Amino acid sequence: MSTESSLEGLREQALAALASASDEAGLEHWRISFFGRQDGRVTALLRSIGNLPNDEKAKFGAAVNGLKAELESAFEARKDALKRTALASLTTEAALDVTLPGRPQVLGRLHPVTQTMRDCLKAFGDMGFRIAEGPEVEWDRYNFDGVRIPEDHPARDMWDTIWVNTLIDGKRKMLLRTHTSPNQVRVLERTPEPPIRVVVPGKCYRQEATDATHEWMLTQIEGLAVDEGVRMTDLKGVLYQWARLIFGSDRKIIFHHSYFPFVEPGVEMAMDCFICRGDGRDCGTCHGTGWIEILGAGMVHPEIIDNAGYDSSKVTGFAFGIGVERVALLRWGIEDIRNFYGNDVRFLAQF
Ligand code: PHE
């Protein structure tokens, strides 16, 4: 094989390999195999020039150097071409189309029950009540016994209880609190001296068939005021003031006598039904009564005061328990309490 034809073969191979190099790695691979300092095929030829007899040196040297120059400029051209296609595909494939409409960022807001809770806490805060908290997983002695509902007392049926299955001394003693009233006892126990004026917000749980006005999870605010000379009129005054702040003064309010084992006397406060406006006939929301119960309240039972180490002949108190979902229903005229926890933004976005 003549030197010329072998150079021509190398040239063709090199140009074909360059044409099929399609990215930076391919180019680098090509450069190393032809121009690599160790084993590059063109490098080897260049090196061999020095060993040739003098009469061949000039001709072969010129041919190899010509090939070298040609391949080098082919390499640069290929590199440029690849760079240009890469740039072009960047502006078409991964392009940012600034003419497309943007994705709107939806602003969140507070859940209507949270809004109502905050408004209530603010109203009581302005009347001098401080906020306290208690656990959602509660001992039965706080949820029941401490508020005068011993085991087997029929009043336990008023709160269908979700129990924690763990047995302690062979008995289930922990539950999801059915109301915030255990905090009457907790706050009394940890407060060495009156006066006490607290509101305790929180979730409560009941094993209950749900309907338009009942949910198995509910939010309550417990109120407790204990001092010398606290009277029923103080309770009424505080609750009237709260109702005026939340609902405005044109709402009707009524107190009925009611029974809760931890208060004596006990009352229920109700407001005129927002659906039938107190008419009552065929109204599914107030079950025909014209009134919707919002809260239970009363004077703290003297036994609870004495058990906490106070002297009930000197110290008296009132307590109330507000159902916050009920308040939110009344304030916005919402017909079904289940909407609150249905997670439908179309409902929630209205408040
Ligand atoms: N804990 C009662 C309930 O959940 C409400 C209540 C609180 C009643 C305080 C009287 C006093 O039904």
Short mmCIF file of C-alpha atoms and ligand atoms in Angstrom, two decimals:
data_model
loop_
_atom_site.label_atom_id
_atom_site.label_comp_id
_atom_site.label_asym_id
_atom_site.label_seq_id
_atom_site.Cartn_x
_atom_site.Cartn_y
_atom_site.Cartn_z
CA MET A 1 0.00 0.00 0.00
CA SER A 2 1.43 3.36 -0.95
CA THR A 3 1.90 6.03 1.68
CA GLU A 4 -0.49 8.22 -0.17
CA SER A 5 -3.36 5.73 -0.19
CA SER A 6 -2.85 4.91 3.49
CA LEU A 7 -3.01 8.61 4.33
CA GLU A 8 -6.14 8.88 2.23
CA GLY A 9 -7.71 5.93 4.15
CA LEU A 10 -6.94 7.60 7.47
CA ARG A 11 -8.39 10.85 6.22
CA GLU A 12 -11.66 9.20 5.25
CA GLN A 13 -11.94 7.34 8.53
CA ALA A 14 -11.24 10.50 10.47
CA LEU A 15 -13.80 12.58 8.59
CA ALA A 16 -16.47 9.86 8.89
CA ALA A 17 -15.84 9.52 12.64
CA LEU A 18 -16.06 13.29 13.03
CA ALA A 19 -19.37 13.43 11.19
CA SER A 20 -20.85 10.90 13.55
CA ALA A 21 -19.65 12.67 16.70
CA SER A 22 -22.83 14.29 17.93
CA ASP A 23 -21.88 15.92 21.21
CA GLU A 24 -19.00 17.18 23.31
CA ALA A 25 -18.04 13.72 24.56
CA GLY A 26 -17.99 12.38 20.98
CA LEU A 27 -15.76 15.25 19.89
CA GLU A 28 -13.36 14.66 22.73
CA HIS A 29 -13.22 10.95 21.96
CA TRP A 30 -12.41 11.80 18.33
CA ARG A 31 -9.71 14.28 19.32
CA ILE A 32 -7.99 11.73 21.54
CA SER A 33 -8.03 8.94 18.97
CA PHE A 34 -6.50 11.11 16.23
CA PHE A 35 -4.57 13.82 18.04
CA GLY A 36 -4.03 12.37 21.53
CA ARG A 37 -0.45 12.89 22.69
CA GLN A 38 0.08 9.22 23.52
CA ASP A 39 -1.72 7.15 20.90
CA GLY A 40 -3.30 9.63 18.50
CA ARG A 41 -3.08 8.21 15.01
CA VAL A 42 -2.08 11.53 13.39
CA THR A 43 0.31 12.23 16.28
CA ALA A 44 2.02 8.88 15.58
CA LEU A 45 2.44 9.77 11.91
CA LEU A 46 3.90 13.16 12.77
CA ARG A 47 6.31 11.51 15.14
CA SER A 48 7.39 8.99 12.49
CA ILE A 49 8.55 11.74 10.09
CA GLY A 50 11.84 12.09 11.95
CA ASN A 51 12.80 8.44 11.39
CA LEU A 52 12.38 8.53 7.63
CA PRO A 53 15.29 8.70 5.23
CA ASN A 54 15.99 12.29 4.21
CA ASP A 55 14.71 11.98 0.65
CA GLU A 56 11.26 10.89 1.87
CA LYS A 57 11.01 13.30 4.78
CA ALA A 58 9.96 16.40 2.89
CA LYS A 59 7.22 14.84 0.81
CA PHE A 60 5.72 12.72 3.58
CA GLY A 61 6.06 15.53 6.09
CA ALA A 62 4.16 17.88 3.81
CA ALA A 63 1.43 15.31 3.23
CA VAL A 64 0.99 14.52 6.94
CA ASN A 65 1.02 18.19 7.91
CA GLY A 66 -1.53 18.92 5.24
CA LEU A 67 -3.76 16.17 6.63
CA LYS A 68 -3.25 17.48 10.14
CA ALA A 69 -4.32 20.99 9.13
CA GLU A 70 -7.35 19.72 7.25
CA LEU A 71 -8.53 17.53 10.10
CA GLU A 72 -8.00 20.28 12.64
CA SER A 73 -10.13 22.73 10.74
CA ALA A 74 -12.78 20.02 10.13
CA PHE A 75 -12.77 19.46 13.89
CA GLU A 76 -13.31 23.16 14.61
CA ALA A 77 -16.09 23.34 12.04
CA ARG A 78 -17.85 20.31 13.51
CA LYS A 79 -17.53 21.75 16.98
CA ASP A 80 -19.08 25.03 15.84
CA ALA A 81 -21.93 23.26 14.07
CA LEU A 82 -22.75 21.17 17.13
CA LYS A 83 -22.71 24.26 19.34
CA ARG A 84 -25.14 26.02 17.03
CA THR A 85 -27.65 23.12 16.96
CA ALA A 86 -27.48 22.87 20.76
CA LEU A 87 -28.26 26.57 21.05
CA ALA A 88 -31.08 26.34 18.55
CA SER A 89 -32.75 23.46 20.38
CA LEU A 90 -32.44 25.41 23.64
CA THR A 91 -34.57 28.22 22.25
CA THR A 92 -37.20 25.90 20.82
CA GLU A 93 -37.49 22.91 23.19
CA ALA A 94 -36.72 24.36 26.60
CA ALA A 95 -37.93 27.80 25.76
CA LEU A 96 -39.82 29.99 28.21
CA ASP A 97 -42.87 31.25 26.41
CA VAL A 98 -43.50 34.62 27.98
CA THR A 99 -46.76 35.02 26.07
CA LEU A 100 -48.45 32.15 27.98
CA PRO A 101 -50.77 33.23 30.81
CA GLY A 102 -49.11 32.82 34.22
CA ARG A 103 -50.27 30.41 36.90
CA PRO A 104 -52.17 32.43 39.49
CA GLN A 105 -50.94 32.12 43.07
CA VAL A 106 -54.06 31.57 45.16
CA LEU A 107 -53.93 33.33 48.50
CA GLY A 108 -54.95 31.18 51.44
CA ARG A 109 -57.05 32.37 54.34
CA LEU A 110 -58.09 31.23 57.78
CA HIS A 111 -60.72 28.53 58.09
CA PRO A 112 -64.12 29.99 59.12
CA VAL A 113 -64.01 28.06 62.40
CA THR A 114 -60.53 29.47 63.13
CA GLN A 115 -61.73 32.99 62.31
CA THR A 116 -64.70 32.55 64.63
CA MET A 117 -62.49 31.09 67.33
CA ARG A 118 -60.13 34.07 67.14
CA ASP A 119 -62.98 36.58 67.23
CA CYS A 120 -64.43 34.88 70.33
CA LEU A 121 -61.08 34.72 72.10
CA LYS A 122 -60.55 38.40 71.32
CA ALA A 123 -63.99 39.26 72.76
CA PHE A 124 -63.24 37.38 75.99
CA GLY A 125 -59.70 38.71 76.04
CA ASP A 126 -61.09 42.24 76.05
CA MET A 127 -63.16 41.27 79.10
CA GLY A 128 -60.04 40.15 80.97
CA PHE A 129 -59.99 36.42 80.23
CA ARG A 130 -56.64 34.77 79.60
CA ILE A 131 -56.13 31.76 77.33
CA ALA A 132 -55.23 28.37 78.83
CA GLU A 133 -54.89 24.99 77.16
CA GLY A 134 -55.37 21.33 78.01
CA PRO A 135 -54.75 17.96 76.35
CA GLU A 136 -57.02 16.42 73.70
CA VAL A 137 -56.17 12.91 74.91
CA GLU A 138 -57.53 13.13 78.43
CA TRP A 139 -57.85 10.96 81.55
CA ASP A 140 -61.38 9.88 82.35
CA ARG A 141 -60.91 11.27 85.85
CA TYR A 142 -60.65 14.79 84.42
CA ASN A 143 -63.15 14.39 81.61
CA PHE A 144 -65.73 12.72 83.88
CA ASP A 145 -65.02 12.01 87.57
CA GLY A 146 -63.48 15.43 88.29
CA VAL A 147 -66.56 17.15 86.90
CA ARG A 148 -68.90 14.98 88.96
CA ILE A 149 -69.70 12.28 86.43
CA PRO A 150 -68.56 9.05 88.13
CA GLU A 151 -68.54 5.72 86.34
CA ASP A 152 -72.05 4.36 85.82
CA HIS A 153 -73.52 7.83 86.24
CA PRO A 154 -76.25 8.14 83.61
CA ALA A 155 -74.83 11.55 82.60
CA ARG A 156 -71.92 9.75 80.91
CA ASP A 157 -74.39 8.89 78.17
CA MET A 158 -74.62 12.60 77.35
CA TRP A 159 -71.14 12.27 75.84
CA ASP A 160 -70.65 9.27 73.54
CA THR A 161 -67.03 8.69 74.14
CA ILE A 162 -64.15 7.66 71.89
CA TRP A 163 -61.84 5.71 74.20
CA VAL A 164 -58.15 4.97 73.84
CA ASN A 165 -57.86 1.19 73.78
CA THR A 166 -54.84 0.91 76.10
CA LEU A 167 -55.78 -0.79 79.39
CA ILE A 168 -54.42 0.60 82.65
CA ASP A 169 -55.10 -1.65 85.68
CA GLY A 170 -57.39 -3.63 83.39
CA LYS A 171 -59.46 -0.59 82.45
CA ARG A 172 -59.65 1.95 79.67
CA LYS A 173 -58.84 5.23 81.36
CA MET A 174 -57.83 7.49 78.50
CA LEU A 175 -60.17 9.05 76.00
CA LEU A 176 -60.44 11.79 73.44
CA ARG A 177 -61.94 14.56 75.56
CA THR A 178 -65.65 14.91 74.89
CA HIS A 179 -65.69 18.53 76.05
CA THR A 180 -63.28 21.18 77.31
CA SER A 181 -64.76 21.06 80.83
CA PRO A 182 -61.94 18.88 82.26
CA ASN A 183 -59.97 22.12 82.12
CA GLN A 184 -62.15 23.60 84.84
CA VAL A 185 -60.47 21.09 87.16
CA ARG A 186 -57.03 21.38 85.58
CA VAL A 187 -56.99 25.18 85.85
CA LEU A 188 -58.38 25.16 89.42
CA GLU A 189 -55.76 22.59 90.46
CA ARG A 190 -52.83 24.57 89.18
CA THR A 191 -53.97 28.01 90.33
CA PRO A 192 -53.05 28.50 93.99
CA GLU A 193 -55.38 31.44 94.58
CA PRO A 194 -58.36 33.15 92.96
CA PRO A 195 -59.17 35.12 90.90
CA ILE A 196 -59.35 32.89 87.86
CA ARG A 197 -60.55 34.18 84.51
CA VAL A 198 -59.62 31.87 81.64
CA VAL A 199 -60.92 30.65 78.30
CA VAL A 200 -59.74 27.25 77.07
CA PRO A 201 -60.11 26.67 73.32
CA GLY A 202 -59.77 23.25 71.72
CA LYS A 203 -61.01 20.29 69.75
CA CYS A 204 -63.34 17.74 71.31
CA TYR A 205 -64.48 14.37 70.00
CA ARG A 206 -67.70 12.42 70.23
CA GLN A 207 -68.76 9.12 68.79
CA GLU A 208 -71.82 10.53 67.19
CA ALA A 209 -74.01 10.09 64.12
CA THR A 210 -73.38 13.25 62.13
CA ASP A 211 -76.19 15.50 60.88
CA ALA A 212 -76.64 19.14 59.91
CA THR A 213 -75.79 20.36 63.40
CA HIS A 214 -73.58 17.56 64.81
CA GLU A 215 -70.07 16.51 63.92
CA TRP A 216 -67.90 13.84 65.55
CA MET A 217 -65.16 16.44 66.00
CA LEU A 218 -66.08 19.83 67.38
CA THR A 219 -64.38 22.91 68.68
CA GLN A 220 -65.23 24.34 72.06
CA ILE A 221 -64.25 27.27 74.20
CA GLU A 222 -64.49 26.65 77.92
CA GLY A 223 -64.84 29.70 80.08
CA LEU A 224 -64.09 29.75 83.80
CA ALA A 225 -64.25 32.62 86.28
CA VAL A 226 -63.69 31.99 89.98
CA ASP A 227 -63.43 34.55 92.74
CA GLU A 228 -65.15 35.81 95.86
CA GLY A 229 -68.63 36.99 95.00
CA VAL A 230 -68.92 35.76 91.40
CA ARG A 231 -72.63 35.50 90.57
CA MET A 232 -75.02 34.26 87.92
CA THR A 233 -75.55 37.84 86.74
CA ASP A 234 -71.82 38.04 85.96
CA LEU A 235 -72.18 34.97 83.78
CA LYS A 236 -75.14 36.46 81.94
CA GLY A 237 -73.41 39.78 81.50
CA VAL A 238 -70.28 38.20 80.05
CA LEU A 239 -72.25 35.99 77.64
CA TYR A 240 -74.53 38.82 76.50
CA GLN A 241 -71.52 41.01 75.84
CA TRP A 242 -69.84 38.20 73.87
CA ALA A 243 -73.03 37.59 71.83
CA ARG A 244 -73.36 41.29 71.02
CA LEU A 245 -69.76 41.45 69.85
CA ILE A 246 -70.07 38.38 67.64
CA PHE A 247 -73.62 38.62 66.28
CA GLY A 248 -74.65 42.23 66.71
CA SER A 249 -77.36 43.43 69.07
CA ASP A 250 -80.42 42.40 67.01
CA ARG A 251 -80.07 38.68 67.66
CA LYS A 252 -82.43 37.13 70.19
CA ILE A 253 -80.96 35.17 73.03
CA ILE A 254 -82.63 32.93 75.56
CA PHE A 255 -81.45 31.07 78.67
CA HIS A 256 -83.19 27.81 79.56
CA HIS A 257 -82.60 25.84 82.69
CA SER A 258 -80.52 22.78 81.91
CA TYR A 259 -78.62 20.02 83.62
CA PHE A 260 -74.88 19.53 83.63
CA PRO A 261 -73.44 17.63 86.62
CA PHE A 262 -70.64 20.19 87.08
CA VAL A 263 -72.77 23.31 87.44
CA GLU A 264 -75.60 24.32 89.75
CA PRO A 265 -77.73 25.94 88.52
CA GLY A 266 -77.12 25.02 84.90
CA VAL A 267 -78.38 26.79 81.78
CA GLU A 268 -78.37 26.51 78.05
CA MET A 269 -78.11 29.61 75.95
CA ALA A 270 -79.86 29.58 72.58
CA MET A 271 -80.30 32.03 69.72
CA ASP A 272 -83.17 32.47 67.33
CA CYS A 273 -82.89 30.12 64.35
CA PHE A 274 -81.21 31.85 61.41
CA ILE A 275 -83.03 29.74 58.83
CA CYS A 276 -86.67 30.09 59.89
CA ARG A 277 -86.07 33.28 61.88
CA GLY A 278 -87.62 31.69 64.92
CA ASP A 279 -90.77 30.58 63.14
CA GLY A 280 -90.00 26.92 63.68
CA ARG A 281 -92.51 25.35 61.31
CA ASP A 282 -90.98 22.54 59.19
CA CYS A 283 -87.48 23.82 59.92
CA GLY A 284 -84.90 21.05 59.76
CA THR A 285 -82.17 23.20 61.23
CA CYS A 286 -83.80 23.99 64.58
CA HIS A 287 -86.02 20.88 64.46
CA GLY A 288 -89.08 23.05 64.65
CA THR A 289 -88.21 24.77 67.93
CA GLY A 290 -87.23 28.17 66.51
CA TRP A 291 -84.09 28.14 68.67
CA ILE A 292 -80.60 26.77 68.28
CA GLU A 293 -78.54 25.90 71.31
CA ILE A 294 -75.10 27.51 71.26
CA LEU A 295 -73.71 26.82 74.66
CA GLY A 296 -74.05 25.32 78.09
CA ALA A 297 -73.18 27.27 81.21
CA GLY A 298 -73.82 27.61 84.92
CA MET A 299 -72.36 28.23 88.35
CA VAL A 300 -69.43 25.91 89.10
CA HIS A 301 -70.60 23.19 91.47
CA PRO A 302 -69.35 23.91 95.02
CA GLU A 303 -67.95 20.37 95.27
CA ILE A 304 -65.56 21.11 92.40
CA ILE A 305 -64.44 24.31 94.11
CA ASP A 306 -63.86 22.50 97.41
CA ASN A 307 -62.04 19.58 95.73
CA ALA A 308 -59.55 22.06 94.30
CA GLY A 309 -58.70 23.28 97.81
CA TYR A 310 -60.79 26.45 97.84
CA ASP A 311 -63.52 27.24 100.33
CA SER A 312 -66.84 27.20 98.47
CA SER A 313 -68.51 29.22 101.21
CA LYS A 314 -66.35 32.17 100.16
CA VAL A 315 -65.40 31.47 96.58
CA THR A 316 -67.83 30.99 93.73
CA GLY A 317 -67.49 30.74 89.97
CA PHE A 318 -69.19 30.37 86.65
CA ALA A 319 -68.33 28.23 83.66
CA PHE A 320 -69.51 28.03 80.09
CA GLY A 321 -68.81 25.85 77.06
CA ILE A 322 -69.27 27.35 73.61
CA GLY A 323 -69.58 25.24 70.46
CA VAL A 324 -67.53 27.28 67.99
CA GLU A 325 -68.92 25.55 64.88
CA ARG A 326 -72.43 26.42 66.04
CA VAL A 327 -71.40 30.03 66.40
CA ALA A 328 -69.92 30.03 62.88
CA LEU A 329 -73.15 28.46 61.51
CA LEU A 330 -75.26 31.13 63.14
CA ARG A 331 -73.07 34.02 62.14
CA TRP A 332 -72.97 33.19 58.42
CA GLY A 333 -76.29 31.38 58.10
CA ILE A 334 -74.62 28.13 57.07
CA GLU A 335 -77.05 25.25 56.94
CA ASP A 336 -74.84 22.22 57.45
CA ILE A 337 -72.01 21.88 59.94
CA ARG A 338 -70.47 19.09 57.84
CA ASN A 339 -69.36 21.70 55.29
CA PHE A 340 -66.64 22.84 57.67
CA TYR A 341 -64.67 19.62 57.42
CA GLY A 342 -65.61 18.57 53.89
CA ASN A 343 -62.43 20.19 52.51
CA ASP A 344 -64.24 21.81 49.60
CA VAL A 345 -62.46 25.05 48.71
CA ARG A 346 -65.55 26.33 46.93
CA PHE A 347 -67.23 26.40 50.33
CA LEU A 348 -64.22 27.58 52.33
CA ALA A 349 -63.27 30.38 49.94
CA GLN A 350 -66.51 32.19 50.76
CA PHE A 351 -65.38 33.24 54.23
N1 PHE B 1 -69.18 20.77 78.72
C1 PHE B 1 -70.55 21.00 78.35
C2 PHE B 1 -70.81 20.30 77.01
O1 PHE B 1 -69.89 19.95 76.32
C3 PHE B 1 -70.84 22.47 78.22
C4 PHE B 1 -70.76 23.22 79.52
C5 PHE B 1 -69.58 23.83 79.91
C6 PHE B 1 -71.88 23.33 80.35
C7 PHE B 1 -69.53 24.53 81.09
C8 PHE B 1 -71.82 24.03 81.53
C9 PHE B 1 -70.65 24.63 81.88
O2 PHE B 1 -71.94 20.06 76.65
#
